[in-house]
């Protein structure tokens, strides 16, 4: 039966969990000294009239070799499936296509996985790029290399004190005067705004292009992962050598 790389990748995590579980269980077992020890005692009185006592024995409940065998039984499938994946990753490749155009040809599946993660980060970056204030009308200033608005004028005012006579002076009382301030135009501000932000349409174009590449990389990765693989079996050779009697 043909095995595909995607199937190998799908079971690798399970094999890893099973392998570490078997190794951990075996490790904990061999730390329990009472399970590994046994004893046999028989009693013989000094003379025929002495008290007769039953024999005592405790069986060995765990052999270290058995714990090793259980650990290896869990480790070998994990070693094999990881080897199969890594061997296949050396040959699994696919084109990254945008429409009918090949952006990158015969890209290894490991690099496709790298690109997926990188493009995700770039999407976050582009999504946060600043855009021009839509409330303004912007034109490109070729000389300054930035966007600018048309100049507009605003009046600058200055508060000038004025006197308001509340009551005229008489022979007995001086005039009652209240001081107030009046805004008097004294000049004109001419303002031009500049910005290094992007037009909103430009950011949207970048996001659209980025999403197209992300989709293309995903499709390429799926195509590469559909490649047939040759099952590798290094686990038995390696582990049996390590634990040979």
XYZ file of C-alpha atoms in Angstrom:
245
model
C 0.000 0.000 0.000
C 1.308 3.438 -0.947
C 1.995 5.839 1.900
C 1.961 9.601 1.407
C 4.072 12.122 3.270
C 0.937 13.828 4.635
C -0.111 10.540 6.242
C 3.310 10.128 7.846
C 3.197 13.674 9.222
C -0.312 13.042 10.572
C 0.767 10.087 12.711
C 4.167 11.397 13.819
C 2.796 13.287 16.823
C 0.887 10.223 18.023
C 3.968 8.017 17.668
C 6.001 10.577 19.589
C 3.484 10.643 22.448
C 3.397 6.834 22.575
C 7.197 6.588 22.505
C 7.745 9.073 25.317
C 4.961 7.403 27.311
C 6.573 3.956 26.960
C 10.035 5.289 27.840
C 8.733 7.230 30.847
C 6.767 4.224 32.131
C 9.804 1.956 31.800
C 11.999 4.515 33.530
C 9.609 4.761 36.482
C 9.283 0.962 36.703
C 12.996 0.299 37.058
C 13.271 2.900 39.827
C 11.058 0.717 42.054
C 13.628 -1.597 43.618
C 11.087 -3.884 45.353
C 9.686 -4.924 41.975
C 13.130 -6.058 40.836
C 14.022 -8.080 43.931
C 12.913 -11.494 45.192
C 13.811 -13.778 48.053
C 13.329 -17.395 49.123
C 13.755 -18.506 52.761
C 13.242 -21.951 54.251
C 13.393 -22.760 57.942
C 15.021 -25.829 59.465
C 14.819 -26.410 63.240
C 17.905 -27.514 65.108
C 16.255 -30.753 66.209
C 13.218 -32.812 65.293
C 11.207 -31.436 68.187
C 11.800 -27.825 67.174
C 9.082 -25.563 65.819
C 8.306 -25.962 62.141
C 7.924 -22.676 60.179
C 6.626 -22.276 56.601
C 8.958 -21.180 53.847
C 8.899 -17.499 52.804
C 9.346 -16.202 49.290
C 8.861 -13.074 47.244
C 8.896 -13.332 43.471
C 10.687 -10.891 41.162
C 7.877 -8.879 39.577
C 9.927 -6.924 37.034
C 12.937 -7.751 34.934
C 14.997 -4.821 33.629
C 15.216 -6.554 30.237
C 11.415 -6.608 30.043
C 11.269 -2.860 30.821
C 13.832 -2.264 28.070
C 11.770 -4.330 25.614
C 8.622 -2.339 26.368
C 10.496 0.943 25.956
C 11.965 -0.177 22.620
C 8.561 -1.329 21.390
C 7.296 2.230 21.883
C 10.420 3.969 20.556
C 10.938 2.032 17.318
C 7.727 3.177 15.539
C 8.534 6.795 16.466
C 12.104 6.514 15.161
C 10.819 4.914 11.966
C 8.035 7.379 11.206
C 10.334 10.362 11.880
C 12.993 8.875 9.617
C 10.405 8.280 6.901
C 9.294 11.904 7.149
C 12.830 13.318 7.125
C 13.957 11.092 4.239
C 10.865 12.121 2.268
C 11.413 15.803 3.069
C 14.678 15.567 1.136
C 12.773 14.843 -2.077
C 9.245 16.247 -1.566
C 8.979 19.415 -3.635
C 6.345 21.523 -5.398
C 6.024 24.729 -7.427
C 4.612 27.901 -5.916
C 2.185 29.161 -8.553
C 0.316 32.447 -8.886
C -2.265 31.773 -11.528
C -0.377 30.150 -14.417
C 2.946 31.702 -13.414
C 5.533 29.803 -11.377
C 6.820 32.124 -8.662
C 9.291 29.562 -7.263
C 9.994 26.180 -8.822
C 10.470 22.866 -7.012
C 10.508 24.245 -3.472
C 11.323 21.699 -0.708
C 8.460 21.033 1.686
C 10.566 22.158 4.665
C 11.043 25.578 3.039
C 7.329 25.763 2.261
C 6.612 25.277 5.981
C 9.126 28.041 6.752
C 7.444 30.373 4.245
C 3.997 29.791 5.729
C 5.183 30.999 9.113
C 7.094 33.968 7.665
C 4.198 35.125 5.499
C 1.894 35.046 8.502
C 4.201 37.501 10.270
C 4.412 39.713 7.161
C 0.623 39.807 6.952
C 0.478 41.212 10.481
C 3.111 43.811 9.547
C 1.348 44.965 6.364
C -2.040 45.021 8.097
C -0.689 47.618 10.560
C 0.952 49.897 7.963
C -0.284 53.508 8.353
C -2.502 54.959 5.638
C -3.239 58.531 4.607
C -6.020 60.379 6.397
C -9.074 59.954 4.146
C -10.416 63.317 5.310
C -7.666 65.077 3.332
C -6.897 65.247 -0.392
C -3.330 64.147 -1.014
C -0.965 64.582 -3.956
C 2.529 63.198 -4.392
C 5.348 65.695 -3.855
C 8.081 64.452 -6.178
C 10.728 66.769 -4.759
C 10.090 65.954 -1.082
C 9.311 62.277 -1.719
C 6.195 62.399 0.468
C 2.461 63.042 0.143
C 1.139 66.574 0.655
C -2.141 68.445 0.845
C -3.026 71.671 -0.966
C -2.194 74.783 1.110
C -5.012 76.290 3.110
C -5.246 79.483 5.184
C -6.317 79.987 8.758
C -6.601 83.382 10.415
C -4.417 84.167 13.416
C -6.159 86.361 15.964
C -4.863 88.293 18.912
C -6.800 89.388 21.982
C -6.755 93.149 22.280
C -8.031 94.851 25.475
C -11.017 97.206 25.057
C -12.832 99.477 27.479
C -16.562 99.448 27.931
C -17.989 102.429 29.806
C -20.697 101.250 32.116
C -21.398 104.691 33.583
C -20.204 108.142 32.609
C -18.228 110.199 35.071
C -20.121 112.721 37.194
C -19.139 115.482 39.611
C -19.304 112.962 42.438
C -18.195 109.651 40.822
C -15.566 108.645 38.275
C -16.622 106.772 35.185
C -17.244 103.049 35.614
C -15.251 101.183 32.987
C -15.102 97.426 32.298
C -12.111 95.980 30.466
C -12.724 93.132 28.008
C -10.667 91.434 25.289
C -11.603 91.337 21.643
C -10.207 88.846 19.072
C -8.651 90.916 16.348
C -7.234 89.308 13.148
C -3.515 89.994 12.965
C -2.303 87.538 10.295
C -2.878 84.406 8.258
C -1.361 80.938 8.684
C -0.814 79.052 5.416
C -0.641 75.315 6.162
C 0.492 72.351 4.088
C 0.326 68.852 5.605
C 2.849 66.161 4.693
C 2.706 62.413 5.264
C 4.900 59.377 4.737
C 1.942 56.991 5.106
C 0.543 54.831 2.313
C -2.627 55.345 0.331
C -5.273 52.927 1.589
C -5.504 51.368 -1.871
C -1.777 50.591 -1.787
C -2.041 48.775 1.546
C -5.048 46.839 0.284
C -3.109 45.857 -2.842
C -0.220 44.575 -0.694
C -2.583 42.569 1.510
C -4.282 41.055 -1.538
C -0.934 40.077 -3.072
C 0.311 38.675 0.227
C -2.804 36.559 0.661
C -2.390 35.212 -2.872
C 1.160 34.094 -2.068
C 0.071 32.563 1.263
C -2.592 30.538 -0.557
C -0.091 29.480 -3.228
C 2.408 28.318 -0.592
C -0.317 26.355 1.185
C -1.361 24.637 -2.050
C 2.281 23.849 -2.847
C 2.825 22.399 0.624
C -0.236 20.195 0.239
C 1.018 19.039 -3.171
C 4.491 18.286 -1.773
C 2.964 16.400 1.161
C 1.014 14.198 -1.254
C 4.276 12.704 -2.561
C 4.676 8.963 -2.130
C 7.255 7.944 0.469
C 9.462 4.936 1.092
C 9.046 3.676 4.629
C 12.309 3.770 6.559
C 13.137 1.300 9.341
C 16.258 2.526 11.173
C 14.770 2.134 14.647
C 15.402 -1.588 15.080
C 19.023 -1.448 13.880
C 19.899 1.498 16.083
C 18.078 0.503 19.269
C 18.908 -3.184 19.080
C 22.591 -2.286 18.788
C 22.363 0.042 21.765
C 20.670 -2.561 23.982
C 22.196 -5.761 22.621
C 23.011 -8.370 25.253
